[in-house]
Coordinates of C-alpha atoms in Angstrom, one line a residue:
Chain A
M321 CA 34.6 -33.5 10.5
S322 CA 30.9 -32.6 11.6
T323 CA 32.3 -30.7 14.6
T324 CA 34.7 -28.9 12.6
L325 CA 32.0 -27.8 10.3
M326 CA 29.8 -26.9 13.2
L327 CA 32.9 -24.8 14.5
I328 CA 33.4 -23.0 11.2
Q329 CA 29.6 -22.3 11.0
A330 CA 29.6 -21.0 14.7
L331 CA 32.5 -18.6 13.8
N332 CA 30.6 -17.3 10.7
G333 CA 27.6 -16.9 12.9
L334 CA 29.6 -15.0 15.5
Q335 CA 30.8 -12.7 12.6
L336 CA 27.5 -12.0 11.3
G337 CA 26.2 -11.5 14.9
V338 CA 29.0 -9.0 15.6
L339 CA 28.0 -7.1 12.3
L340 CA 24.5 -7.0 13.3
F341 CA 25.3 -5.5 16.8
L342 CA 27.2 -2.7 15.1
I343 CA 24.2 -1.9 13.1
A344 CA 21.6 -2.7 15.9
A345 CA 23.4 -0.6 18.6
G346 CA 22.9 2.6 16.7
L347 CA 19.3 1.5 15.9
T348 CA 18.3 0.5 19.5
L349 CA 19.7 3.9 20.8
V350 CA 18.0 6.0 18.4
F351 CA 15.0 4.2 18.9
G352 CA 15.1 3.9 22.7
V353 CA 16.2 7.5 23.3
M354 CA 14.2 9.3 20.7
G355 CA 11.5 7.0 20.0
F356 CA 12.4 7.2 16.3
I357 CA 11.8 4.4 13.7
N358 CA 14.8 4.9 11.4
L359 CA 14.3 2.6 8.4
A360 CA 17.2 4.4 6.7
H361 CA 19.7 3.0 9.2
G362 CA 20.4 0.0 6.9
V363 CA 21.4 2.7 4.2
Q364 CA 24.0 4.0 6.5
Y365 CA 25.6 0.5 6.4
M366 CA 25.5 0.6 2.9
V367 CA 27.0 4.1 2.6
G368 CA 29.6 2.9 4.8
A369 CA 30.6 0.1 2.4
Y370 CA 30.6 2.5 -0.7
L371 CA 32.7 4.9 1.1
M372 CA 35.3 2.3 1.9
V373 CA 35.4 1.3 -1.5
A374 CA 35.9 5.0 -2.6
F375 CA 38.5 6.0 -0.1
Y376 CA 40.2 2.5 -0.7
G377 CA 40.3 3.3 -4.2
V378 CA 41.9 6.9 -3.5
T379 CA 44.5 6.0 -0.9
G380 CA 45.1 2.2 -1.6
H381 CA 45.5 1.9 2.1
F382 CA 43.1 -0.2 4.1
L383 CA 43.4 1.4 7.7
A384 CA 43.3 5.1 6.1
A385 CA 40.4 4.1 4.2
I386 CA 38.5 2.9 7.2
L387 CA 39.3 6.1 9.0
L388 CA 38.1 8.3 6.3
A389 CA 35.0 6.3 5.8
L390 CA 34.3 6.4 9.6
V391 CA 34.5 10.4 9.5
A392 CA 32.5 10.6 6.1
A393 CA 29.7 8.3 7.5
L394 CA 29.6 10.4 10.6
A395 CA 29.2 13.4 8.5
I396 CA 26.6 12.1 6.3
G397 CA 24.7 10.8 9.3
L398 CA 24.8 14.3 10.9
A399 CA 23.7 15.7 7.6
L400 CA 20.7 13.5 7.4
E401 CA 19.8 14.3 11.1
F402 CA 20.1 18.0 10.3
L403 CA 18.1 17.7 7.0
V404 CA 15.4 15.1 7.6
F405 CA 15.2 13.2 10.8
R406 CA 15.1 16.1 13.3
H407 CA 11.7 17.2 11.7
F408 CA 10.2 13.9 12.5
Y409 CA 11.1 13.1 16.3
D410 CA 7.7 14.5 17.3
R411 CA 5.8 12.9 14.6
S412 CA 3.9 9.7 14.5
H413 CA 5.8 6.3 13.8
L414 CA 3.8 6.3 10.5
D415 CA 5.2 9.6 9.3
Q416 CA 8.7 8.4 10.4
V417 CA 8.2 5.2 8.5
I418 CA 7.3 7.0 5.4
A419 CA 10.0 9.7 5.6
T420 CA 12.8 7.2 6.1
F421 CA 11.5 4.9 3.4
G422 CA 12.0 8.0 1.2
V423 CA 15.4 8.4 2.3
I424 CA 16.1 4.7 1.7
L425 CA 14.9 5.1 -2.0
T426 CA 16.8 8.2 -2.5
L427 CA 20.1 7.0 -1.2
N428 CA 19.8 3.6 -2.9
Q429 CA 19.4 5.3 -6.1
A430 CA 22.0 7.8 -5.4
V431 CA 24.8 5.2 -4.9
K432 CA 23.6 3.5 -8.2
V433 CA 24.0 6.8 -10.2
I434 CA 27.3 7.4 -8.7
W435 CA 28.8 3.9 -8.4
G436 CA 26.7 2.1 -11.1
P437 CA 24.5 -1.1 -10.2
A438 CA 27.0 -3.6 -10.5
P439 CA 28.5 -5.1 -7.3
L440 CA 32.0 -4.0 -6.2
I441 CA 34.7 -5.7 -4.3
I442 CA 37.7 -4.7 -2.6
P443 CA 40.6 -7.0 -1.4
T444 CA 41.2 -7.7 2.1
P445 CA 44.3 -6.1 3.5
D446 CA 47.5 -7.7 3.2
L447 CA 48.3 -7.9 6.9
L448 CA 45.0 -9.9 7.4
S449 CA 44.5 -11.7 4.1
H450 CA 46.0 -15.0 4.9
S451 CA 44.1 -17.8 6.7
F452 CA 45.4 -19.9 9.6
V453 CA 44.7 -23.7 10.4
L454 CA 41.7 -23.9 12.6
V455 CA 41.9 -27.5 13.1
E456 CA 43.8 -29.9 11.0
G457 CA 42.9 -29.7 7.3
L458 CA 40.7 -26.6 7.7
L459 CA 41.8 -22.9 7.2
Y460 CA 39.9 -19.9 8.4
P461 CA 40.5 -16.3 7.1
V462 CA 42.3 -14.0 9.7
F463 CA 40.1 -11.1 8.4
R464 CA 37.0 -12.8 9.6
I465 CA 38.5 -13.5 13.1
A466 CA 39.6 -9.6 13.1
I467 CA 36.1 -8.5 12.4
I468 CA 34.8 -10.6 15.3
G469 CA 37.4 -9.3 17.7
L470 CA 36.8 -5.5 16.5
G471 CA 33.4 -6.0 16.9
L472 CA 33.6 -7.4 20.4
G473 CA 36.0 -4.7 21.3
V474 CA 33.6 -2.1 20.1
A475 CA 30.9 -3.8 22.3
V476 CA 32.9 -3.5 25.4
L477 CA 33.8 0.1 24.6
L478 CA 30.1 0.9 24.0
W479 CA 29.2 -0.8 27.3
A480 CA 31.8 1.0 29.3
L481 CA 30.6 4.3 27.6
V482 CA 27.1 3.6 28.4
R483 CA 27.7 2.4 31.8
Y484 CA 30.4 4.7 33.0
T485 CA 30.4 8.2 31.4
R486 CA 28.2 11.1 31.8
F487 CA 27.1 10.8 28.1
G488 CA 26.2 7.2 28.7
M489 CA 24.1 8.1 31.7
L490 CA 22.3 10.8 29.8
V491 CA 21.5 8.2 27.2
R492 CA 20.2 5.8 29.7
A493 CA 18.2 8.4 31.3
G494 CA 16.9 9.5 27.9
A495 CA 15.7 5.9 26.9
T496 CA 13.9 5.8 30.2
N497 CA 12.2 9.2 30.3
P498 CA 13.2 11.8 27.8
E499 CA 10.9 14.5 29.1
M500 CA 12.6 14.4 32.5
V501 CA 15.9 14.6 31.1
S502 CA 14.8 17.6 29.3
A503 CA 13.2 19.1 32.2
L504 CA 16.4 18.7 34.0
G505 CA 18.1 21.2 31.8
V506 CA 19.8 18.8 29.4
D507 CA 19.9 19.9 25.8
I508 CA 18.0 17.0 24.5
R509 CA 18.2 18.0 20.8
R510 CA 22.1 18.0 21.0
L511 CA 21.9 14.8 22.9
F512 CA 19.9 13.5 19.9
L513 CA 22.2 14.5 17.2
V514 CA 25.1 13.0 19.2
V515 CA 23.3 9.5 19.6
F516 CA 22.3 9.8 15.9
G517 CA 25.7 10.6 14.4
F518 CA 27.3 8.0 16.8
G519 CA 24.7 5.4 15.5
A520 CA 25.5 6.4 11.8
M521 CA 29.0 6.0 12.3
L522 CA 28.8 2.5 13.8
A523 CA 26.5 1.3 11.0
G524 CA 29.1 2.8 8.6
F525 CA 31.9 1.0 10.5
A526 CA 29.9 -2.4 10.0
G527 CA 29.5 -1.4 6.3
A528 CA 33.2 -0.8 5.9
M529 CA 34.2 -3.8 7.5
A530 CA 31.9 -6.0 5.7
A531 CA 32.9 -4.2 2.2
P532 CA 35.8 -7.1 1.6
I533 CA 33.6 -10.0 2.5
F534 CA 30.4 -9.2 0.9
S535 CA 29.7 -7.7 -2.3
V536 CA 29.1 -3.9 -2.2
E537 CA 26.0 -3.1 -4.1
P538 CA 22.9 -0.9 -3.8
G539 CA 20.2 -2.1 -1.4
M540 CA 22.7 -4.2 0.2
G541 CA 21.6 -2.6 3.7
D542 CA 18.0 -3.3 3.3
D543 CA 17.7 -7.0 4.2
L544 CA 20.1 -6.5 6.9
L545 CA 18.0 -3.6 8.3
I546 CA 15.1 -6.0 8.8
I547 CA 17.3 -8.3 10.6
A548 CA 18.7 -5.5 12.7
F549 CA 15.0 -4.7 13.6
V550 CA 14.5 -8.1 14.6
V551 CA 17.5 -7.9 16.7
I552 CA 16.4 -4.9 18.8
V553 CA 13.0 -6.1 19.0
I554 CA 14.2 -9.4 20.7
G555 CA 16.7 -7.6 22.7
G556 CA 14.2 -5.1 24.1
I557 CA 14.3 -1.7 22.4
G558 CA 16.7 0.7 23.9
S559 CA 18.9 -1.8 25.5
I560 CA 22.6 -2.0 24.3
Q561 CA 23.2 -5.0 26.3
G562 CA 19.9 -6.7 24.8
A563 CA 21.2 -5.7 21.4
F564 CA 24.3 -7.6 21.9
V565 CA 22.8 -10.8 23.2
A566 CA 20.2 -10.8 20.6
A567 CA 22.7 -9.9 17.7
L568 CA 24.8 -12.9 18.7
L569 CA 21.7 -15.2 18.9
V570 CA 20.4 -14.1 15.7
G571 CA 23.7 -14.3 14.0
L572 CA 24.3 -18.0 15.4
V573 CA 20.7 -19.2 14.9
D574 CA 20.4 -17.7 11.3
T575 CA 24.1 -19.1 10.3
L576 CA 23.7 -22.6 12.0
G577 CA 19.9 -22.8 10.8
R578 CA 21.0 -22.4 7.2
S579 CA 23.7 -25.1 7.5
M580 CA 21.6 -27.6 9.4
A581 CA 17.9 -27.3 8.8
T582 CA 18.0 -29.5 5.9
D583 CA 19.9 -32.3 7.6
V584 CA 17.9 -32.1 10.8
L585 CA 14.6 -32.2 8.7
K586 CA 16.0 -35.4 7.0
L587 CA 15.8 -37.1 10.3
L588 CA 12.0 -36.3 10.5
V589 CA 10.8 -36.4 7.0
E590 CA 11.9 -38.0 3.7
P591 CA 14.9 -36.3 2.0
A592 CA 13.0 -34.9 -1.0
A593 CA 10.7 -33.0 1.3
A594 CA 13.5 -31.8 3.6
N595 CA 15.4 -30.4 0.7
Q596 CA 12.3 -28.5 -0.3
I597 CA 11.3 -27.2 3.1
G598 CA 14.8 -26.8 4.6
P599 CA 16.0 -23.6 2.9
A600 CA 12.6 -21.9 3.6
L601 CA 12.7 -22.9 7.4
A602 CA 16.1 -21.7 7.7
S603 CA 15.3 -18.4 6.3
M604 CA 12.3 -18.2 8.6
M605 CA 14.1 -19.3 11.8
I606 CA 15.0 -15.8 13.0
Y607 CA 11.5 -14.5 12.3
L608 CA 10.1 -17.6 14.1
L609 CA 12.5 -16.8 17.0
M610 CA 11.2 -13.3 17.3
A611 CA 7.7 -14.1 17.3
A612 CA 8.2 -16.8 19.8
I613 CA 9.9 -14.3 22.1
L614 CA 7.5 -11.4 21.6
F615 CA 4.6 -14.0 22.4
W616 CA 6.1 -14.8 25.8
R617 CA 8.0 -11.5 26.5
P618 CA 6.1 -8.8 24.4
R619 CA 8.8 -6.3 25.3
G620 CA 11.8 -8.3 24.5
L621 CA 14.4 -9.9 26.5
F622 CA 15.9 -6.9 28.3
P623 CA 13.3 -4.2 28.1
A624 CA 14.7 -0.6 29.1
A625 CA 12.7 0.5 32.0
G626 CA 10.1 3.2 31.2
T627 CA 10.0 2.9 27.4
A628 CA 6.4 2.4 26.1
Chain B
M832 CA -20.6 27.2 10.5
R833 CA -22.7 25.5 7.8
D834 CA -19.7 24.0 6.2
A835 CA -18.5 22.7 9.6
A836 CA -21.9 21.3 10.2
E837 CA -21.7 19.5 6.9
A838 CA -18.4 18.1 7.6
Q839 CA -19.8 16.6 10.7
G840 CA -22.5 15.0 8.7
V841 CA -25.1 16.8 10.7
Q842 CA -28.2 17.9 9.0
T843 CA -27.2 16.9 5.4
P844 CA -30.3 15.7 3.5
A845 CA -30.3 12.1 3.1
L846 CA -29.8 12.0 -1.0
R847 CA -26.9 14.6 -1.0
I848 CA -23.7 13.0 -1.6
P849 CA -21.1 13.9 1.1
A850 CA -18.3 15.8 -0.3
E851 CA -15.8 13.6 1.2
L852 CA -17.2 10.6 -1.2
V853 CA -17.1 12.7 -4.5
P854 CA -13.4 12.4 -5.3
A855 CA -13.7 8.5 -5.1
L856 CA -17.0 8.6 -7.3
V857 CA -15.1 10.8 -9.9
V858 CA -12.3 8.4 -10.1
F859 CA -14.7 5.6 -10.4
A860 CA -16.5 7.2 -13.2
L861 CA -13.2 8.0 -14.8
L862 CA -12.1 4.4 -14.5
A863 CA -15.5 3.2 -16.1
A864 CA -14.6 5.3 -19.1
G865 CA -11.0 3.9 -18.9
P866 CA -11.1 1.5 -21.8
I867 CA -12.9 4.0 -24.1
L868 CA -10.1 6.4 -23.4
A869 CA -7.5 3.5 -24.0
E870 CA -9.0 3.1 -27.4
A871 CA -8.3 6.8 -28.2
Y872 CA -5.1 7.1 -26.5
G873 CA -2.7 4.6 -24.8
G874 CA -4.3 1.4 -26.0
A875 CA -3.6 -1.9 -23.8
Y876 CA -0.7 0.0 -22.0
L877 CA -3.4 2.2 -20.3
T878 CA -5.8 -0.6 -19.6
S879 CA -3.2 -2.4 -17.8
L880 CA -2.1 0.6 -15.9
L881 CA -5.4 1.5 -14.7
M882 CA -6.0 -2.1 -13.6
R883 CA -2.6 -1.9 -11.6
V884 CA -4.2 1.3 -10.1
M885 CA -7.5 -0.4 -9.2
I886 CA -5.9 -3.5 -7.7
L887 CA -3.7 -1.3 -5.6
A888 CA -6.5 0.8 -4.4
I889 CA -8.3 -2.7 -3.3
A890 CA -5.4 -3.7 -1.2
A891 CA -5.0 0.0 0.1
L892 CA -8.4 0.1 1.1
S893 CA -8.1 -3.1 3.2
L894 CA -4.9 -1.7 4.7
D895 CA -6.6 1.7 5.5
L896 CA -9.2 -0.3 7.6
L897 CA -6.2 -1.3 9.9
I898 CA -4.1 2.1 9.6
G899 CA -6.8 4.6 9.4
H900 CA -9.6 3.3 11.4
G901 CA -7.8 0.8 13.7
G902 CA -4.5 2.8 14.2
L903 CA -2.9 -0.7 13.6
V904 CA 0.3 0.1 11.4
S905 CA 0.7 -3.3 9.7
F906 CA 4.0 -3.4 7.7
G907 CA 3.5 -6.8 6.3
H908 CA 0.2 -6.3 4.5
A909 CA 1.8 -7.0 0.9
A910 CA 2.2 -10.7 2.1
F911 CA -1.6 -11.1 2.1
V912 CA -1.7 -9.7 -1.4
G913 CA 1.1 -12.1 -2.2
L914 CA -0.9 -14.9 -0.7
G915 CA -3.9 -14.5 -2.9
A916 CA -1.7 -14.2 -5.9
Y917 CA 0.0 -17.4 -5.1
V918 CA -3.2 -19.3 -4.5
A919 CA -4.4 -18.2 -8.0
G920 CA -1.0 -18.8 -9.5
I921 CA -0.7 -22.4 -8.1
M922 CA -4.2 -23.3 -8.7
I923 CA -4.1 -22.1 -12.3
T924 CA -0.8 -23.9 -12.9
E925 CA -2.6 -27.2 -11.3
G926 CA -5.4 -26.6 -13.8
V927 CA -8.1 -25.4 -11.5
I928 CA -9.3 -22.3 -13.3
D929 CA -12.5 -21.8 -11.8
L930 CA -12.7 -18.3 -10.3
L931 CA -15.0 -19.1 -7.5
A932 CA -13.0 -21.9 -6.4
I933 CA -9.9 -19.8 -6.5
L934 CA -11.6 -17.0 -4.5
A935 CA -12.9 -19.6 -2.0
V936 CA -9.5 -21.2 -1.3
A937 CA -7.7 -17.7 -1.2
V938 CA -10.2 -16.4 1.4
A939 CA -9.9 -19.5 3.3
V940 CA -5.9 -19.3 3.4
A941 CA -6.1 -15.7 4.1
V942 CA -8.4 -16.2 7.1
A943 CA -6.2 -19.0 8.5
V944 CA -3.1 -17.2 8.2
A945 CA -4.4 -13.8 9.5
A946 CA -6.1 -15.6 12.4
L947 CA -2.9 -17.1 13.4
T948 CA -0.5 -14.1 12.8
G949 CA -3.1 -11.6 14.0
A950 CA -3.6 -13.6 17.3
V951 CA 0.1 -13.2 18.0
S952 CA 0.8 -9.8 16.6
L953 CA -2.2 -8.3 18.3
R954 CA -0.8 -9.0 21.6
T955 CA 1.9 -6.2 21.1
T956 CA 1.3 -2.7 20.3
G957 CA 3.0 0.4 18.7
V958 CA 6.3 -0.1 17.3
H959 CA 6.3 -3.9 18.3
F960 CA 3.3 -4.5 16.3
I961 CA 4.9 -2.8 13.3
M962 CA 8.0 -5.1 13.6
I963 CA 6.0 -8.3 14.3
T964 CA 3.7 -7.9 11.2
L965 CA 7.1 -7.1 9.3
A966 CA 8.4 -10.2 10.5
F967 CA 5.3 -12.4 9.7
G968 CA 5.5 -10.7 6.0
Q969 CA 9.0 -11.9 5.8
M970 CA 8.1 -15.3 6.7
L971 CA 5.6 -15.6 4.0
Y972 CA 8.1 -14.1 1.6
F973 CA 10.6 -16.7 2.3
T974 CA 8.0 -19.3 2.0
A975 CA 7.2 -18.1 -1.4
T976 CA 10.9 -18.1 -2.5
S977 CA 11.0 -21.7 -1.4
L978 CA 8.3 -22.9 -3.6
S979 CA 10.7 -24.5 -6.1
A980 CA 7.9 -26.4 -7.8
Y981 CA 6.1 -23.0 -8.5
G982 CA 9.1 -21.0 -9.7
G983 CA 10.9 -20.2 -6.5
D984 CA 12.8 -16.9 -6.6
D985 CA 12.0 -16.4 -10.2
G986 CA 8.4 -16.4 -9.8
L987 CA 5.5 -18.2 -11.8
T988 CA 4.2 -17.5 -15.3
L989 CA 0.6 -18.2 -15.7
W990 CA -0.5 -19.5 -19.2
E991 CA -4.2 -18.8 -18.7
R992 CA -6.5 -16.8 -16.5
A993 CA -9.2 -17.8 -14.2
D994 CA -12.7 -18.2 -15.6
L995 CA -16.2 -17.8 -14.4
W996 CA -18.6 -20.5 -15.2
G997 CA -17.1 -21.2 -18.5
T998 CA -18.0 -17.7 -20.0
G999 CA -14.5 -16.8 -20.6
L1000 CA -15.3 -13.4 -18.8
L1001 CA -11.7 -12.8 -17.7
A1002 CA -10.0 -14.1 -20.5
S1003 CA -10.2 -10.5 -22.3
D1004 CA -8.6 -7.7 -21.1
L1005 CA -12.0 -5.8 -21.2
G1006 CA -13.7 -8.4 -19.3
L1007 CA -11.1 -8.6 -16.5
Y1008 CA -11.0 -4.7 -16.5
Y1009 CA -14.6 -4.5 -15.4
A1010 CA -14.3 -7.5 -13.0
V1011 CA -11.6 -5.5 -11.4
L1012 CA -13.6 -2.2 -11.4
L1013 CA -16.7 -4.0 -9.9
T1014 CA -14.6 -5.6 -7.2
L1015 CA -13.1 -2.1 -6.4
V1016 CA -16.7 -0.5 -6.2
L1017 CA -18.0 -3.3 -4.2
T1018 CA -15.0 -3.2 -1.8
H1019 CA -15.4 0.5 -1.3
A1020 CA -19.0 0.3 -0.5
A1021 CA -18.7 -2.6 1.8
L1022 CA -15.8 -0.9 3.6
L1023 CA -17.9 2.2 4.0
K1024 CA -20.7 0.2 5.6
V1025 CA -18.2 -1.5 7.8
V1026 CA -16.5 1.7 9.1
G1027 CA -19.9 3.3 9.8
S1028 CA -21.2 0.3 11.7
R1029 CA -20.8 -0.2 15.4
F1030 CA -17.9 -2.3 14.6
G1031 CA -16.2 0.5 12.9
R1032 CA -16.8 2.9 15.7
V1033 CA -15.5 0.6 18.3
L1034 CA -12.4 -0.1 16.3
R1035 CA -11.9 3.8 15.8
A1036 CA -12.4 4.4 19.5
A1037 CA -10.1 1.7 20.5
A1038 CA -7.4 3.2 18.4
Q1039 CA -7.9 6.5 20.5
N1040 CA -8.5 5.1 24.0
E1041 CA -8.0 1.3 24.3
T1042 CA -8.6 1.2 28.0
R1043 CA -12.0 3.1 27.9
V1044 CA -13.3 0.9 25.1
A1045 CA -12.3 -2.1 27.2
A1046 CA -14.2 -0.7 30.2
L1047 CA -17.2 -0.1 28.2
G1048 CA -17.3 -4.0 28.0
Y1049 CA -15.8 -4.4 24.3
D1050 CA -13.5 -7.0 23.6
V1051 CA -10.8 -4.9 21.9
F1052 CA -8.6 -7.9 20.9
R1053 CA -11.5 -9.5 19.3
V1054 CA -12.6 -6.5 17.5
R1055 CA -8.9 -5.9 16.3
L1056 CA -8.5 -9.4 15.2
V1057 CA -11.8 -9.6 13.1
A1058 CA -10.6 -6.2 11.4
Y1059 CA -7.2 -7.9 10.8
I1060 CA -8.6 -11.0 9.2
L1061 CA -11.2 -8.8 7.1
A1062 CA -8.4 -6.8 5.7
A1063 CA -6.3 -9.8 5.0
V1064 CA -9.3 -11.4 3.1
I1065 CA -9.7 -8.2 1.1
A1066 CA -5.9 -8.1 0.2
A1067 CA -6.0 -11.9 -0.9
V1068 CA -8.7 -11.0 -3.1
A1069 CA -6.7 -8.0 -4.7
G1070 CA -3.9 -10.7 -5.0
V1071 CA -6.2 -13.2 -7.0
L1072 CA -7.0 -10.1 -9.4
L1073 CA -3.3 -9.2 -9.5
A1074 CA -2.1 -12.9 -10.6
N1075 CA -4.8 -12.8 -13.2
Q1076 CA -4.0 -9.2 -14.6
A1077 CA -0.1 -9.6 -14.7
E1078 CA -0.3 -13.5 -15.7
F1079 CA 2.7 -13.7 -13.4
V1080 CA 3.4 -14.2 -9.7
S1081 CA 6.5 -13.6 -8.0
P1082 CA 7.9 -13.3 -4.3
A1083 CA 8.6 -9.7 -5.0
T1084 CA 4.8 -9.3 -4.5
L1085 CA 5.4 -10.2 -0.8
S1086 CA 8.4 -8.0 -0.1
W1087 CA 8.4 -5.6 2.8
Q1088 CA 9.0 -2.9 0.1
R1089 CA 5.6 -3.6 -1.4
S1090 CA 4.2 -3.5 2.1
G1091 CA 5.8 0.2 2.3
D1092 CA 4.3 1.0 -0.9
L1093 CA 0.8 0.1 0.5
I1094 CA 1.5 2.3 3.6
I1095 CA 2.5 5.3 1.2
V1096 CA -0.9 4.9 -0.8
V1097 CA -2.8 5.0 2.5
V1098 CA -1.1 8.0 3.8
L1099 CA -0.8 9.9 0.4
G1100 CA -4.4 9.4 -0.2
G1101 CA -5.5 10.3 3.5
M1102 CA -5.8 7.9 6.3
G1103 CA -9.3 6.9 7.4
S1104 CA -11.3 9.1 4.6
R1105 CA -13.8 7.8 2.2
S1106 CA -11.8 8.5 -0.9
G1107 CA -8.3 8.2 0.2
A1108 CA -7.0 4.7 -0.8
V1109 CA -8.5 5.2 -4.3
L1110 CA -6.9 8.6 -4.8
G1111 CA -3.6 7.4 -3.2
A1112 CA -3.3 4.5 -5.4
A1113 CA -4.0 6.6 -8.5
A1114 CA -1.5 9.2 -7.6
L1115 CA 1.2 6.6 -6.6
V1116 CA 1.0 4.7 -9.8
L1117 CA 0.8 8.1 -12.1
I1118 CA 3.5 9.6 -10.1
E1119 CA 5.8 6.5 -10.8
E1120 CA 4.9 6.5 -14.4
A1121 CA 5.3 10.2 -15.0
L1122 CA 8.7 10.2 -13.1
S1123 CA 10.0 7.1 -14.8
S1124 CA 9.2 8.4 -18.2
L1125 CA 11.2 11.7 -17.2
T1126 CA 14.3 10.0 -16.0
H1127 CA 15.8 6.5 -15.4
D1128 CA 16.8 7.6 -11.8
W1129 CA 13.3 8.6 -11.0
R1130 CA 13.9 7.5 -7.4
L1131 CA 16.2 10.4 -6.8
I1132 CA 13.0 12.6 -7.2
F1133 CA 10.4 10.3 -5.7
G1134 CA 12.4 9.8 -2.4
P1135 CA 12.4 13.3 -1.5
M1136 CA 8.8 13.8 -2.3
L1137 CA 8.0 11.0 0.1
I1138 CA 10.1 12.9 2.7
L1139 CA 8.0 16.1 1.9
L1140 CA 4.9 14.1 2.1
A1141 CA 5.5 12.7 5.6
L1142 CA 6.3 16.3 6.6
A1143 CA 3.1 17.9 5.1
S1144 CA 0.7 15.1 5.3
R1145 CA -2.3 16.2 7.1
G1146 CA -5.3 14.5 5.7
G1147 CA -3.4 13.6 2.4
L1148 CA -5.0 13.9 -1.1
A1149 CA -8.5 13.2 0.0
A1150 CA -8.6 16.3 2.4
L1151 CA -7.2 18.6 -0.5
A1152 CA -10.0 17.2 -2.8
T1153 CA -12.7 17.5 -0.3
W1154 CA -11.6 20.9 0.7
T1155 CA -11.4 22.0 -3.0
I1156 CA -15.1 20.5 -3.5
R1157 CA -16.4 22.6 -0.8
R1158 CA -14.8 25.7 -1.7
G1159 CA -16.0 25.4 -5.3

């Protein structure tokens, strides 16, 4: 019984890890290539989820809604880049923090005005709504497996894109030395725009996929954003590979930590104290992980060469 | 030329008050008159609003030591405010209402936590420093949510305030008000001394060029750690005051959004200036009040304002006020 529970928690952790990767991938590229702290990246995840709800309401078709949500998320990402972010690439991190904090407040309030403060839900698509027998006596929903599969698929695609295409080469070069890339005649502004739009779309995709599992509400991206930052810092800023490893690591540590911390503590201290400390320790686990990794490797697990 | 020389503080007669300091002094004078104004206009609402301004200003002053002078953008500073608030909350709940005892414990806890987290955080720089301070802030936040004996997620209501030597000084709003004002003025004066000292100059120099300062023989890490601990202690004192003012303590005080608010106050007011944190705190609270009385969805206005602030911020309100004083 305990092993099956572990298996389920591991799958849940993997699913969280995959969602985190979709968010962190864009974040780490924007950060690595442009040196830009985008606190508003979590908002793009939220916007993706709301767009999914909206388009599902209009079309009633899951796949069509996802595609429309992706296009709209891309458009919103590009609009934000054009209106706000591009004016801050050359500015201090402090200015970037404040400006993107402003974007968070604005968009969180905007979705509250448009869709109301109450959490929204949409059903999982019919095709994926059943569960299958994981091991005897335990069901696991197909939709969650689909998310893991899709996330891993996107990871492979991204890896191939960054590794083998000209665009990927420019992104890698940009993360290492943007001035040199610019001096070699690449339109760095356009590269930034593309990277930004792409990152926004990935975060929107994560939001759209998460919409049927989590409740869709204002501010839903805020906490996930902080975890995504933990992911990219652990992975090494600017590294897709690092983001992938760190996202799965954080997803697993967080989920398994939450299900096991109290039980493990009971072996060490008396049960009452364990019940008290366990949940807090579980919430802190990923931050402890990050502090420990930064202590021994101040630039993360896979530091992109040349970034300061 | 004369103005420029004055701006540098050169050849200014000893007794003249520097123009940079005037805005803060004006705000202090207004705050001192606050309860009298409250009698005439807003009543208890106005005094509690002004107390919030002052407590925010104390916390922002301490953060400005890190951001404005040390170049260290800490994104977890609200956690130290929360730390002080929780020390006060827990001690009062347990029946210890002596203010000095509460302050002593709050300071001791802040020193311990800041020494530990600072020693780790200050090994990193730039973005990594922002993120690791954020991470430590989150850890303290989750610690607060797990204190189920003291309210957990819901927070902790205080049934009485701290007391100084049995005088009942803080029990009345007026007594508390002037205690907070006194703390603010003392903090402001003490920090002026600190940043003007050799220590302050080394801290600023290290923000500009760490290698050179190290080459001059200063231990940059230790200077920064001392600044980090000092800022944490002041923030914790602000937290103790906050708990007494609000008579309520909750994990929300430690959230990263509150840390963001503190950064906004520092930048809005003007980083590293002598009046900035005070002006910024007053401006932020007043803007929030004014906008939220206009519309329920005031963040739709406030958000874009922040973006414009970041776009235009060069010296903040303090620079604007100083400039106006010099012209007029």
